Phi, psi and omega in degrees: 000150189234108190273153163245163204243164195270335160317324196272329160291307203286296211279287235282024177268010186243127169305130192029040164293159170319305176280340154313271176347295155334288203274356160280310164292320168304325168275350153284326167294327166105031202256108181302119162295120170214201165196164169275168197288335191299301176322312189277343162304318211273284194298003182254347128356297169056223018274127208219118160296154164324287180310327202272316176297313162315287264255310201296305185297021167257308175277338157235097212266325197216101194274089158050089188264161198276070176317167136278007160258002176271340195275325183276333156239038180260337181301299187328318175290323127357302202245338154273003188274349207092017182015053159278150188290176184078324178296350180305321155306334166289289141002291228267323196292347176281324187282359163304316205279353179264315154326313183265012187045031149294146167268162168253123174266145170233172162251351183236039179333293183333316163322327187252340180354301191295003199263332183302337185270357155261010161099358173303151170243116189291177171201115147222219193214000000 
């Protein structure tokens, strides 16, 4: 399973971008795709068109809900991370994908780098 991150939906919405590419391959392999409700929250955010929502709620039709066992553990990542502000989201969105034994494709690995040593697994292109 691959959770995309919200950065990694907004390019691969750009036709034959890196992550375009990416993510047509995982979906010809047949390789589960998915995203947390935080991540699809983020990206509805935008700024984003109409065709760009369909199309994205066409390639993750059913995105992740944010539980409480995600919330207890994106606060442990939260505090193991060092509780720099702005990260919290981050946090949350990792601890969807780690819930689901998902790896994360990002466009920003930096973001998640300090998360790899709680098992998160990066992806990126």
């Amino acid at each position: 399973m691959i959770h995309l991150d919200t950065g990694f939906l907004i390019r691969a919405l750009v036709r034959n971008s890196s992550e375009d590419i990416r993510l047509r391959e995982w979906l010809r392999s047949n390789t589960p795709v998915g995203m947390s409700s935080i991540g699809w929250a983020e990206f509805l955010c935008g700024p984003v068109e109409k065709n760009d929502i369909a199309l994205a709620g066409r390639i993750v039709p059913d995105r992740q809900p944010f539980t409480d066992e995600d919330a207890t553990a994106a606060a442990r990542l939260f505090n193991i991370s060092g509780r720099r502000r702005g990260t919290f989201v981050d946090c949350m969105i990792a601890a969807v994908a780690l819930g689901a034994g998902a790896s994360l494709a990002t466009t920003n690995p930096e973001d998640f780098r300090r998360l790899e040593t709680a098992g998160l697994q990066i992806i990126t292109v």
